[in-house]
Amino acid sequence: MMASQEKKEQKGKRRGKQSVAYECPVYINASACIAGKKEGEGPLAELFDMIGEDDLFGCNTWEEAESSLQKDAVYLAMGKAGLDSREVQYLFAGDLLGQSIATSFGIMAYEIPLFGLYGACSTCGESLSLGSMTIDGGFARNVICVTSSHFASAEKEFRNPLEYGSQRPLSATWTVTGSGAFVLGKERGEHVRGAITGITTGKIMDYGLKDSMNMGCCMAPAACNVIYQNFIDFGRQPSDYDKIITGDLGSIGQRALIDLVAEKGYDISDNHMDCGMQIYDSKTQDTHAGGSGCGCAAVTLSSYILKQIEEKKWKRVLFIPTGALLSKTSFNEGKTVPGIAHGVVIESV
Amino acid sequence: MMASQEKKEQKGKRRGKQSVAYECPVYINASACIAGKKEGEGPLAELFDMIGEDDLFGCNTWEEAESSLQKDAVYLAMGKAGLDSREVQYLFAGDLLGQSIATSFGIMAYEIPLFGLYGACSTCGESLSLGSMTIDGGFARNVICVTSSHFASAEKEFRNPLEYGSQRPLSATWTVTGSGAFVLGKERGEHVRGAITGITTGKIMDYGLKDSMNMGCCMAPAACNVIYQNFIDFGRQPSDYDKIITGDLGSIGQRALIDLVAEKGYDISDNHMDCGMQIYDSKTQDTHAGGSGCGCAAVTLSSYILKQIEEKKWKRVLFIPTGALLSKTSFNEGKTVPGIAHGVVIESV
């Protein structure tokens, strides 16, 4: 048994330092996303499944509102996949709030075994990585990966009370109010959107930056590491991907990333895209460097990216949600803001 | 390919609603734990690898101290396993602090690809579950699972400033200052301590309790669900386990658990043990209901439980770290305190 498993590993799964390649594609059989009012006024609005009329979504607190986003995104995604919650073996879920309370109170009612995750805004990539490994490893037939963020609960958690109306520097990003849920399956579903064929898992990278209002630059080294390592581990070039898509670097972080990757000998300036730069119209929506948050990458993946893959406009993308690892406490204690990123290779099927 | 994978799943891995049984044992090749001064005065002290002289461990803040606990536990565990960090494919890590900052700043230096987890005090079980699946699935040869908690950083995060000297009710538990790290491997190591042979993954259970000073009772329903489902999924009885070990229910939560499991038709009163009731001497150490925190289950597993398994005094245990899902914000907004638990079957080899 040991021998056959070893052989399997060498043949198929493990690739280099940080990557795994799946023997069979892990299907993204359905997805759904819900977003807030501001996102609903942005360029991707017509692709969202649901848009809130206001950002409380009928709840009493911002945190409850964020929980309801996760709940509804999971509900819609399960419906599209034609699945009952009893047919889903695991939930992989997370958010940005302390002790992940948006998740705890959001997805409780489904009674699905839960793995709670924290990777800051990279959590969407982390959930798709662990979810797809769980399917490929033969531990589950269907799993759901869900993440969320909410502008107001995040400002309360990380920065100042909204009532202060604090000014934000141009390098700052705007936390997306939204949630995206993805149903991964071993068998190809009727309305399959794409497939995960491999992952490149990130490590924490710290270049010593401390500016929490310039998270794009704090996260760029982590994204660079994942992109570079993905090229090495899979023996690929930038041109092997139709798009290389980061989560929420924003316009300032994008410049840093392209420069960092260039130092490693690769030019990604032609096919790099950042979810944070897609979800808002920065000229008219006053969002400065772009969107951010666990919801940013998740909503953009469900609405825009998977549509291009479904329609085969893009054959293969490297999707890399990026996270800035900080808390109120770490910021107040003068710590740096390290970054982490999780790469997922998504292909059309 | 699909057919052979399907066959494998039906034959071996998936068991019932919430469980997985591994085809080959996943070896716990090494472990290490570090604890604070108070824990070092308790009944398990002589089994700890390292005990701090004071709870700052030479650092400037409680959070940095907690980070150093994780760093040192991982260092010791890797050393015992004879591994270099480059031979470890993944870290599964978490703690109790907002945005998991003890982890972020603790294990960064190892440059190992990281999956950050949040399951409150159940995180040790969650990390062992995902870590062992990753090994069994053929995605890694070696992974490390590490979790921590710190009395002072937790009081600051969840309750009152220590300087207030607030009184605590008798149902309250004392957050353990400590960290435990576990090296899981596909191949049996020279100093193997035991093996993980299956897991039962918990879902969030909420009986509507709101008393964060009685977390044992908040978590008991989640522990009950995992224990009951483990019996059903594996076709086992309480007597199939030498011990059924919860993480940090404490003496009040233990009574609730034994009653809840009895309602399901099983008597675990003879072989139930709770890590929180082992780590302190409640009569002399003024810890009330017992110990708690991510570190409680991790330190007790590394020091006491694995010793019994290594020496074959216990052949098989069901280890179930338990977590209470709350934050300052959820508490202040009047939310309940739901629980979650993650069961891991550990056997002697």
mmCIF file of N, CA, C and O in Angstrom, chain A residues 1-2 5 8-9 13-14 20 24 61 63-64 89-90 96-99 104-105 108 111 113-116 118 126 133 136-139 156-157 186 201-204 206 326-327 333 335-336 342, chain B residues 1-2 5 8-9 13-14 20 24 61 63-64 89-90 96 98-99 104-105 108 111 113-116 118 126 133 136-139 156-157 186 201-204 206 326-327 333 335-336 342:
data_model
loop_
_atom_site.group_PDB
_atom_site.id
_atom_site.type_symbol
_atom_site.label_atom_id
_atom_site.label_comp_id
_atom_site.label_asym_id
_atom_site.label_seq_id
_atom_site.Cartn_x
_atom_site.Cartn_y
_atom_site.Cartn_z
ATOM 1 N N MET A 1 0.838 -1.206 0.000
ATOM 2 C CA MET A 1 0.000 0.000 0.000
ATOM 3 C C MET A 1 0.871 1.253 0.000
ATOM 4 O O MET A 1 0.702 2.173 -0.772
ATOM 5 N N MET A 2 1.847 1.234 0.890
ATOM 6 C CA MET A 2 2.764 2.371 0.982
ATOM 7 C C MET A 2 3.470 2.609 -0.353
ATOM 8 O O MET A 2 3.578 3.725 -0.820
ATOM 9 N N GLN A 5 1.221 4.125 -2.967
ATOM 10 C CA GLN A 5 0.917 5.520 -2.688
ATOM 11 C C GLN A 5 2.122 6.413 -3.021
ATOM 12 O O GLN A 5 1.975 7.499 -3.549
ATOM 13 N N LYS A 8 2.333 6.947 -6.660
ATOM 14 C CA LYS A 8 1.315 7.887 -7.084
ATOM 15 C C LYS A 8 1.787 9.322 -6.840
ATOM 16 O O LYS A 8 1.656 10.180 -7.683
ATOM 17 N N GLU A 9 2.369 9.518 -5.659
ATOM 18 C CA GLU A 9 2.798 10.874 -5.338
ATOM 19 C C GLU A 9 3.853 11.363 -6.314
ATOM 20 O O GLU A 9 3.779 12.464 -6.825
ATOM 21 N N LYS A 13 1.133 14.010 -7.929
ATOM 22 C CA LYS A 13 0.615 15.137 -7.170
ATOM 23 C C LYS A 13 1.634 16.211 -6.819
ATOM 24 O O LYS A 13 1.499 17.353 -7.172
ATOM 25 N N ARG A 14 2.651 15.813 -6.108
ATOM 26 C CA ARG A 14 3.591 16.801 -5.598
ATOM 27 C C ARG A 14 4.407 17.406 -6.733
ATOM 28 O O ARG A 14 4.969 16.670 -7.559
ATOM 29 N N VAL A 20 1.140 21.435 -5.983
ATOM 30 C CA VAL A 20 0.495 20.142 -6.165
ATOM 31 C C VAL A 20 -0.229 20.189 -7.514
ATOM 32 O O VAL A 20 -0.817 21.208 -7.857
ATOM 33 N N CYS A 24 -6.851 14.185 -11.464
ATOM 34 C CA CYS A 24 -8.084 14.477 -12.188
ATOM 35 C C CYS A 24 -8.452 15.920 -11.861
ATOM 36 O O CYS A 24 -8.176 16.384 -10.756
ATOM 37 N N THR A 61 -26.825 44.482 12.668
ATOM 38 C CA THR A 61 -25.428 44.912 12.813
ATOM 39 C C THR A 61 -24.672 44.575 11.528
ATOM 40 O O THR A 61 -25.108 43.741 10.726
ATOM 41 N N GLU A 63 -21.933 42.984 11.405
ATOM 42 C CA GLU A 63 -21.434 41.608 11.494
ATOM 43 C C GLU A 63 -22.520 40.614 11.087
ATOM 44 O O GLU A 63 -22.252 39.648 10.372
ATOM 45 N N GLU A 64 -23.743 40.868 11.553
ATOM 46 C CA GLU A 64 -24.849 39.994 11.135
ATOM 47 C C GLU A 64 -25.061 40.083 9.630
ATOM 48 O O GLU A 64 -25.366 39.086 8.968
ATOM 49 N N GLN A 89 -19.891 17.383 2.003
ATOM 50 C CA GLN A 89 -19.174 16.773 3.131
ATOM 51 C C GLN A 89 -18.433 17.791 3.996
ATOM 52 O O GLN A 89 -18.314 17.598 5.200
ATOM 53 N N TYR A 90 -17.931 18.845 3.377
ATOM 54 C CA TYR A 90 -17.185 19.840 4.166
ATOM 55 C C TYR A 90 -17.434 21.249 3.669
ATOM 56 O O TYR A 90 -17.606 21.480 2.468
ATOM 57 N N LEU A 96 -12.714 38.106 7.682
ATOM 58 C CA LEU A 96 -11.638 38.947 8.221
ATOM 59 C C LEU A 96 -11.805 39.289 9.693
ATOM 60 O O LEU A 96 -10.871 39.797 10.324
ATOM 61 N N LEU A 97 -12.982 39.036 10.238
ATOM 62 C CA LEU A 97 -13.264 39.529 11.589
ATOM 63 C C LEU A 97 -12.558 38.698 12.652
ATOM 64 O O LEU A 97 -12.251 37.523 12.432
ATOM 65 N N GLY A 98 -12.293 39.313 13.809
ATOM 66 C CA GLY A 98 -11.683 38.589 14.913
ATOM 67 C C GLY A 98 -12.501 37.353 15.228
ATOM 68 O O GLY A 98 -13.734 37.397 15.286
ATOM 69 N N GLN A 99 -11.800 36.212 15.378
ATOM 70 C CA GLN A 99 -12.435 34.938 15.694
ATOM 71 C C GLN A 99 -13.476 34.537 14.633
ATOM 72 O O GLN A 99 -14.414 33.782 14.918
ATOM 73 N N SER A 104 -18.898 31.928 11.636
ATOM 74 C CA SER A 104 -19.547 31.118 12.670
ATOM 75 C C SER A 104 -21.058 31.297 12.654
ATOM 76 O O SER A 104 -21.812 30.332 12.716
ATOM 77 N N PHE A 105 -21.490 32.562 12.580
ATOM 78 C CA PHE A 105 -22.931 32.802 12.647
ATOM 79 C C PHE A 105 -23.582 32.747 11.267
ATOM 80 O O PHE A 105 -24.796 32.781 11.150
ATOM 81 N N MET A 108 -23.726 28.279 10.186
ATOM 82 C CA MET A 108 -24.103 27.310 11.217
ATOM 83 C C MET A 108 -25.313 26.465 10.820
ATOM 84 O O MET A 108 -25.325 25.254 11.002
ATOM 85 N N GLU A 111 -25.367 22.918 9.046
ATOM 86 C CA GLU A 111 -24.934 21.692 9.737
ATOM 87 C C GLU A 111 -23.988 20.843 8.886
ATOM 88 O O GLU A 111 -24.090 19.611 8.848
ATOM 89 N N PRO A 113 -20.030 19.722 8.298
ATOM 90 C CA PRO A 113 -18.736 19.756 8.987
ATOM 91 C C PRO A 113 -17.865 20.892 8.445
ATOM 92 O O PRO A 113 -17.757 21.073 7.224
ATOM 93 N N LEU A 114 -17.283 21.636 9.366
ATOM 94 C CA LEU A 114 -16.636 22.915 9.013
ATOM 95 C C LEU A 114 -15.148 22.918 9.327
ATOM 96 O O LEU A 114 -14.736 22.545 10.426
ATOM 97 N N PHE A 115 -14.357 23.381 8.367
ATOM 98 C CA PHE A 115 -12.975 23.760 8.636
ATOM 99 C C PHE A 115 -12.880 25.281 8.524
ATOM 100 O O PHE A 115 -12.970 25.835 7.424
ATOM 101 N N GLY A 116 -12.707 25.943 9.655
ATOM 102 C CA GLY A 116 -12.593 27.399 9.668
ATOM 103 C C GLY A 116 -11.175 27.811 9.313
ATOM 104 O O GLY A 116 -10.214 27.242 9.815
ATOM 105 N N TYR A 118 -8.200 31.005 8.368
ATOM 106 C CA TYR A 118 -7.831 32.414 8.383
ATOM 107 C C TYR A 118 -6.575 32.653 7.556
ATOM 108 O O TYR A 118 -5.491 32.169 7.915
ATOM 109 N N GLU A 126 -7.063 30.026 -0.104
ATOM 110 C CA GLU A 126 -6.788 28.961 0.863
ATOM 111 C C GLU A 126 -7.932 27.949 0.878
ATOM 112 O O GLU A 126 -7.697 26.735 0.900
ATOM 113 N N MET A 133 -7.925 19.819 -2.529
ATOM 114 C CA MET A 133 -7.127 18.684 -2.043
ATOM 115 C C MET A 133 -8.033 17.626 -1.416
ATOM 116 O O MET A 133 -7.815 16.422 -1.580
ATOM 117 N N ASP A 136 -9.648 15.754 -4.304
ATOM 118 C CA ASP A 136 -8.668 14.939 -5.029
ATOM 119 C C ASP A 136 -8.169 13.777 -4.178
ATOM 120 O O ASP A 136 -7.887 12.690 -4.684
ATOM 121 N N GLY A 137 -8.067 14.011 -2.865
ATOM 122 C CA GLY A 137 -7.598 12.955 -1.967
ATOM 123 C C GLY A 137 -8.622 11.857 -1.724
ATOM 124 O O GLY A 137 -8.311 10.860 -1.074
ATOM 125 N N GLY A 138 -9.835 12.047 -2.218
ATOM 126 C CA GLY A 138 -10.863 11.022 -2.051
ATOM 127 C C GLY A 138 -11.597 11.094 -0.728
ATOM 128 O O GLY A 138 -12.217 10.127 -0.293
ATOM 129 N N PHE A 139 -11.530 12.251 -0.062
ATOM 130 C CA PHE A 139 -12.175 12.387 1.254
ATOM 131 C C PHE A 139 -13.604 12.912 1.165
ATOM 132 O O PHE A 139 -14.330 12.900 2.152
ATOM 133 N N LYS A 156 -14.559 48.811 11.219
ATOM 134 C CA LYS A 156 -14.695 48.714 12.681
ATOM 135 C C LYS A 156 -13.621 47.810 13.266
ATOM 136 O O LYS A 156 -13.063 48.090 14.327
ATOM 137 N N GLU A 157 -13.334 46.696 12.566
ATOM 138 C CA GLU A 157 -12.374 45.717 13.077
ATOM 139 C C GLU A 157 -10.937 46.232 12.999
ATOM 140 O O GLU A 157 -10.138 45.989 13.898
ATOM 141 N N LYS A 186 -16.139 16.098 -7.275
ATOM 142 C CA LYS A 186 -15.313 15.089 -7.924
ATOM 143 C C LYS A 186 -15.862 14.765 -9.301
ATOM 144 O O LYS A 186 -15.113 14.505 -10.242
ATOM 145 N N THR A 201 0.944 26.847 -2.872
ATOM 146 C CA THR A 201 0.604 27.375 -1.546
ATOM 147 C C THR A 201 1.665 28.350 -1.066
ATOM 148 O O THR A 201 2.867 28.063 -1.140
ATOM 149 N N GLY A 202 1.213 29.470 -0.547
ATOM 150 C CA GLY A 202 2.135 30.532 -0.157
ATOM 151 C C GLY A 202 2.662 30.412 1.249
ATOM 152 O O GLY A 202 2.103 29.716 2.097
ATOM 153 N N LYS A 203 3.793 31.084 1.453
ATOM 154 C CA LYS A 203 4.334 31.217 2.798
ATOM 155 C C LYS A 203 4.304 32.701 3.168
ATOM 156 O O LYS A 203 4.129 33.557 2.299
ATOM 157 N N ILE A 204 4.480 32.985 4.442
ATOM 158 C CA ILE A 204 4.418 34.381 4.875
ATOM 159 C C ILE A 204 5.669 35.115 4.406
ATOM 160 O O ILE A 204 6.786 34.633 4.593
ATOM 161 N N ASP A 206 7.629 38.897 4.501
ATOM 162 C CA ASP A 206 7.637 40.165 5.234
ATOM 163 C C ASP A 206 8.809 41.010 4.753
ATOM 164 O O ASP A 206 9.962 40.682 5.025
ATOM 165 N N LEU A 326 -2.394 41.402 9.587
ATOM 166 C CA LEU A 326 -2.301 42.395 10.659
ATOM 167 C C LEU A 326 -3.577 42.382 11.480
ATOM 168 O O LEU A 326 -4.598 41.857 11.042
ATOM 169 N N SER A 327 -3.492 42.906 12.671
ATOM 170 C CA SER A 327 -4.675 43.115 13.492
ATOM 171 C C SER A 327 -4.525 44.482 14.148
ATOM 172 O O SER A 327 -3.445 45.080 14.112
ATOM 173 N N GLU A 333 0.982 47.665 18.309
ATOM 174 C CA GLU A 333 2.258 47.279 18.919
ATOM 175 C C GLU A 333 3.438 47.511 17.967
ATOM 176 O O GLU A 333 4.557 47.065 18.242
ATOM 177 N N LYS A 335 4.070 46.380 14.909
ATOM 178 C CA LYS A 335 4.578 45.277 14.095
ATOM 179 C C LYS A 335 4.463 45.609 12.610
ATOM 180 O O LYS A 335 3.723 46.495 12.200
ATOM 181 N N THR A 336 5.181 44.845 11.818
ATOM 182 C CA THR A 336 5.089 44.970 10.368
ATOM 183 C C THR A 336 3.763 44.377 9.876
ATOM 184 O O THR A 336 2.996 43.811 10.658
ATOM 185 N N HIS A 342 -2.226 32.605 -1.871
ATOM 186 C CA HIS A 342 -2.496 31.198 -2.184
ATOM 187 C C HIS A 342 -2.900 31.084 -3.643
ATOM 188 O O HIS A 342 -3.930 31.637 -4.050
ATOM 189 N N MET B 1 -9.333 6.489 -14.557
ATOM 190 C CA MET B 1 -8.748 7.150 -13.375
ATOM 191 C C MET B 1 -9.854 7.449 -12.366
ATOM 192 O O MET B 1 -9.766 7.155 -11.194
ATOM 193 N N MET B 2 -10.930 8.014 -12.889
ATOM 194 C CA MET B 2 -12.066 8.348 -12.030
ATOM 195 C C MET B 2 -12.608 7.095 -11.330
ATOM 196 O O MET B 2 -12.878 7.106 -10.135
ATOM 197 N N GLN B 5 -10.439 5.890 -8.541
ATOM 198 C CA GLN B 5 -10.493 6.774 -7.376
ATOM 199 C C GLN B 5 -11.801 6.548 -6.612
ATOM 200 O O GLN B 5 -11.814 6.545 -5.388
ATOM 201 N N LYS B 8 -11.578 3.481 -4.552
ATOM 202 C CA LYS B 8 -10.745 3.701 -3.381
ATOM 203 C C LYS B 8 -11.552 4.383 -2.282
ATOM 204 O O LYS B 8 -11.498 4.001 -1.131
ATOM 205 N N GLU B 9 -12.329 5.389 -2.686
ATOM 206 C CA GLU B 9 -13.087 6.115 -1.673
ATOM 207 C C GLU B 9 -14.085 5.207 -0.974
ATOM 208 O O GLU B 9 -14.177 5.200 0.245
ATOM 209 N N LYS B 13 -11.827 5.373 2.484
ATOM 210 C CA LYS B 13 -11.680 6.616 3.223
ATOM 211 C C LYS B 13 -12.948 7.141 3.889
ATOM 212 O O LYS B 13 -13.001 7.325 5.081
ATOM 213 N N ARG B 14 -13.945 7.409 3.097
ATOM 214 C CA ARG B 14 -15.130 8.057 3.632
ATOM 215 C C ARG B 14 -15.891 7.107 4.536
ATOM 216 O O ARG B 14 -16.168 5.970 4.158
ATOM 217 N N VAL B 20 -13.693 10.070 8.263
ATOM 218 C CA VAL B 20 -12.758 9.537 7.273
ATOM 219 C C VAL B 20 -11.885 8.508 7.993
ATOM 220 O O VAL B 20 -11.490 8.728 9.143
ATOM 221 N N CYS B 24 -3.650 4.019 5.280
ATOM 222 C CA CYS B 24 -2.413 3.763 6.021
ATOM 223 C C CYS B 24 -2.416 4.706 7.213
ATOM 224 O O CYS B 24 -2.938 5.811 7.114
ATOM 225 N N THR B 61 5.822 41.918 24.594
ATOM 226 C CA THR B 61 4.359 41.921 24.721
ATOM 227 C C THR B 61 3.878 40.477 24.872
ATOM 228 O O THR B 61 4.589 39.520 24.530
ATOM 229 N N GLU B 63 1.588 39.146 23.126
ATOM 230 C CA GLU B 63 1.389 38.570 21.789
ATOM 231 C C GLU B 63 2.711 38.045 21.230
ATOM 232 O O GLU B 63 2.763 36.965 20.640
ATOM 233 N N GLU B 64 3.767 38.818 21.427
ATOM 234 C CA GLU B 64 5.088 38.338 20.986
ATOM 235 C C GLU B 64 5.479 37.075 21.748
ATOM 236 O O GLU B 64 6.087 36.156 21.194
ATOM 237 N N GLN B 89 6.415 20.116 4.090
ATOM 238 C CA GLN B 89 5.708 20.720 2.960
ATOM 239 C C GLN B 89 4.655 21.741 3.387
ATOM 240 O O GLN B 89 4.411 22.711 2.685
ATOM 241 N N TYR B 90 4.024 21.512 4.524
ATOM 242 C CA TYR B 90 2.977 22.441 4.962
ATOM 243 C C TYR B 90 2.986 22.620 6.471
ATOM 244 O O TYR B 90 3.267 21.678 7.216
ATOM 245 N N LEU B 96 -5.770 31.890 19.123
ATOM 246 C CA LEU B 96 -7.061 32.474 19.488
ATOM 247 C C LEU B 96 -7.173 33.957 19.181
ATOM 248 O O LEU B 96 -8.266 34.529 19.232
ATOM 249 N N GLY B 98 -7.247 37.734 17.493
ATOM 250 C CA GLY B 98 -7.837 38.306 16.291
ATOM 251 C C GLY B 98 -6.841 38.264 15.156
ATOM 252 O O GLY B 98 -5.662 38.592 15.324
ATOM 253 N N GLN B 99 -7.299 37.791 13.984
ATOM 254 C CA GLN B 99 -6.458 37.700 12.788
ATOM 255 C C GLN B 99 -5.218 36.826 13.035
ATOM 256 O O GLN B 99 -4.197 36.972 12.362
ATOM 257 N N SER B 104 1.010 34.285 12.764
ATOM 258 C CA SER B 104 1.674 35.027 11.682
ATOM 259 C C SER B 104 3.097 35.404 12.056
ATOM 260 O O SER B 104 4.024 35.240 11.265
ATOM 261 N N PHE B 105 3.258 35.937 13.276
ATOM 262 C CA PHE B 105 4.589 36.398 13.655
ATOM 263 C C PHE B 105 5.420 35.279 14.295
ATOM 264 O O PHE B 105 6.604 35.467 14.543
ATOM 265 N N MET B 108 6.653 32.566 10.797
ATOM 266 C CA MET B 108 7.092 33.184 9.549
ATOM 267 C C MET B 108 8.498 32.753 9.130
ATOM 268 O O MET B 108 8.754 32.433 7.971
ATOM 269 N N GLU B 111 9.549 29.773 6.734
ATOM 270 C CA GLU B 111 9.299 29.805 5.280
ATOM 271 C C GLU B 111 8.687 28.506 4.753
ATOM 272 O O GLU B 111 9.061 28.004 3.697
ATOM 273 N N PRO B 113 5.192 26.682 3.477
ATOM 274 C CA PRO B 113 3.840 27.026 3.027
ATOM 275 C C PRO B 113 2.817 26.804 4.154
ATOM 276 O O PRO B 113 2.841 25.779 4.830
ATOM 277 N N LEU B 114 1.959 27.804 4.337
ATOM 278 C CA LEU B 114 1.113 27.854 5.539
ATOM 279 C C LEU B 114 -0.372 27.822 5.208
ATOM 280 O O LEU B 114 -0.839 28.562 4.348
ATOM 281 N N PHE B 115 -1.098 26.978 5.922
ATOM 282 C CA PHE B 115 -2.553 27.073 5.945
ATOM 283 C C PHE B 115 -2.957 27.565 7.330
ATOM 284 O O PHE B 115 -2.834 26.831 8.315
ATOM 285 N N GLY B 116 -3.414 28.797 7.413
ATOM 286 C CA GLY B 116 -3.839 29.371 8.687
ATOM 287 C C GLY B 116 -5.249 28.925 9.026
ATOM 288 O O GLY B 116 -6.124 28.927 8.169
ATOM 289 N N TYR B 118 -8.692 28.712 11.871
ATOM 290 C CA TYR B 118 -9.350 29.196 13.075
ATOM 291 C C TYR B 118 -10.498 28.282 13.463
ATOM 292 O O TYR B 118 -11.498 28.192 12.740
ATOM 293 N N GLU B 126 -8.424 20.504 14.505
ATOM 294 C CA GLU B 126 -8.601 20.891 13.096
ATOM 295 C C GLU B 126 -7.278 20.747 12.343
ATOM 296 O O GLU B 126 -7.237 20.229 11.222
ATOM 297 N N MET B 133 -5.045 14.466 6.568
ATOM 298 C CA MET B 133 -5.648 14.272 5.243
ATOM 299 C C MET B 133 -4.627 14.601 4.147
ATOM 300 O O MET B 133 -4.562 13.923 3.119
ATOM 301 N N ASP B 136 -2.277 11.631 3.954
ATOM 302 C CA ASP B 136 -2.942 10.449 3.403
ATOM 303 C C ASP B 136 -3.280 10.646 1.920
ATOM 304 O O ASP B 136 -3.239 9.693 1.135
ATOM 305 N N GLY B 137 -3.617 11.882 1.546
ATOM 306 C CA GLY B 137 -3.971 12.160 0.161
ATOM 307 C C GLY B 137 -2.782 12.160 -0.788
ATOM 308 O O GLY B 137 -2.951 12.281 -1.995
ATOM 309 N N GLY B 138 -1.567 12.060 -0.221
ATOM 310 C CA GLY B 138 -0.380 12.011 -1.060
ATOM 311 C C GLY B 138 0.128 13.385 -1.478
ATOM 312 O O GLY B 138 0.885 13.511 -2.442
ATOM 313 N N PHE B 139 -0.264 14.431 -0.744
ATOM 314 C CA PHE B 139 0.139 15.789 -1.100
ATOM 315 C C PHE B 139 1.422 16.231 -0.399
ATOM 316 O O PHE B 139 1.983 17.269 -0.733
ATOM 317 N N LYS B 156 -6.774 39.701 27.374
ATOM 318 C CA LYS B 156 -6.823 40.995 26.680
ATOM 319 C C LYS B 156 -7.748 40.929 25.466
ATOM 320 O O LYS B 156 -8.494 41.862 25.183
ATOM 321 N N GLU B 157 -7.690 39.807 24.758
ATOM 322 C CA GLU B 157 -8.477 39.664 23.528
ATOM 323 C C GLU B 157 -9.970 39.492 23.823
ATOM 324 O O GLU B 157 -10.810 40.014 23.096
ATOM 325 N N LYS B 186 4.344 10.519 6.450
ATOM 326 C CA LYS B 186 3.844 9.371 5.712
ATOM 327 C C LYS B 186 4.640 8.129 6.095
ATOM 328 O O LYS B 186 4.102 7.027 6.161
ATOM 329 N N THR B 201 -15.101 15.063 11.764
ATOM 330 C CA THR B 201 -15.067 16.525 11.708
ATOM 331 C C THR B 201 -16.377 17.122 12.216
ATOM 332 O O THR B 201 -17.464 16.677 11.833
ATOM 333 N N GLY B 202 -16.237 18.122 13.065
ATOM 334 C CA GLY B 202 -17.418 18.680 13.721
ATOM 335 C C GLY B 202 -18.094 19.780 12.934
ATOM 336 O O GLY B 202 -17.515 20.391 12.032
ATOM 337 N N LYS B 203 -19.346 20.001 13.278
ATOM 338 C CA LYS B 203 -20.096 21.136 12.742
ATOM 339 C C LYS B 203 -20.434 22.060 13.905
ATOM 340 O O LYS B 203 -20.327 21.653 15.071
ATOM 341 N N ILE B 204 -20.844 23.266 13.589
ATOM 342 C CA ILE B 204 -21.148 24.222 14.657
ATOM 343 C C ILE B 204 -22.451 23.824 15.342
ATOM 344 O O ILE B 204 -23.442 23.538 14.678
ATOM 345 N N ASP B 206 -25.167 24.998 18.412
ATOM 346 C CA ASP B 206 -25.552 26.151 19.220
ATOM 347 C C ASP B 206 -26.804 25.813 20.018
ATOM 348 O O ASP B 206 -27.883 25.674 19.455
ATOM 349 N N LEU B 326 -16.715 32.686 19.813
ATOM 350 C CA LEU B 326 -17.168 34.021 20.222
ATOM 351 C C LEU B 326 -16.042 35.008 20.021
ATOM 352 O O LEU B 326 -14.882 34.633 19.897
ATOM 353 N N SER B 327 -16.401 36.270 19.974
ATOM 354 C CA SER B 327 -15.411 37.344 19.963
ATOM 355 C C SER B 327 -15.939 38.439 20.874
ATOM 356 O O SER B 327 -17.106 38.410 21.279
ATOM 357 N N GLU B 333 -22.520 42.224 21.156
ATOM 358 C CA GLU B 333 -23.757 42.340 20.380
ATOM 359 C C GLU B 333 -24.812 41.336 20.826
ATOM 360 O O GLU B 333 -25.842 41.168 20.167
ATOM 361 N N LYS B 335 -24.761 38.031 21.061
ATOM 362 C CA LYS B 335 -24.905 36.758 20.364
ATOM 363 C C LYS B 335 -24.657 35.586 21.325
ATOM 364 O O LYS B 335 -24.065 35.738 22.396
ATOM 365 N N THR B 336 -25.080 34.420 20.874
ATOM 366 C CA THR B 336 -24.820 33.196 21.625
ATOM 367 C C THR B 336 -23.349 32.807 21.495
ATOM 368 O O THR B 336 -22.584 33.436 20.760
ATOM 369 N N HIS B 342 -13.404 18.927 16.908
ATOM 370 C CA HIS B 342 -12.805 18.144 15.824
ATOM 371 C C HIS B 342 -12.189 16.887 16.413
ATOM 372 O O HIS B 342 -11.268 16.973 17.228
#
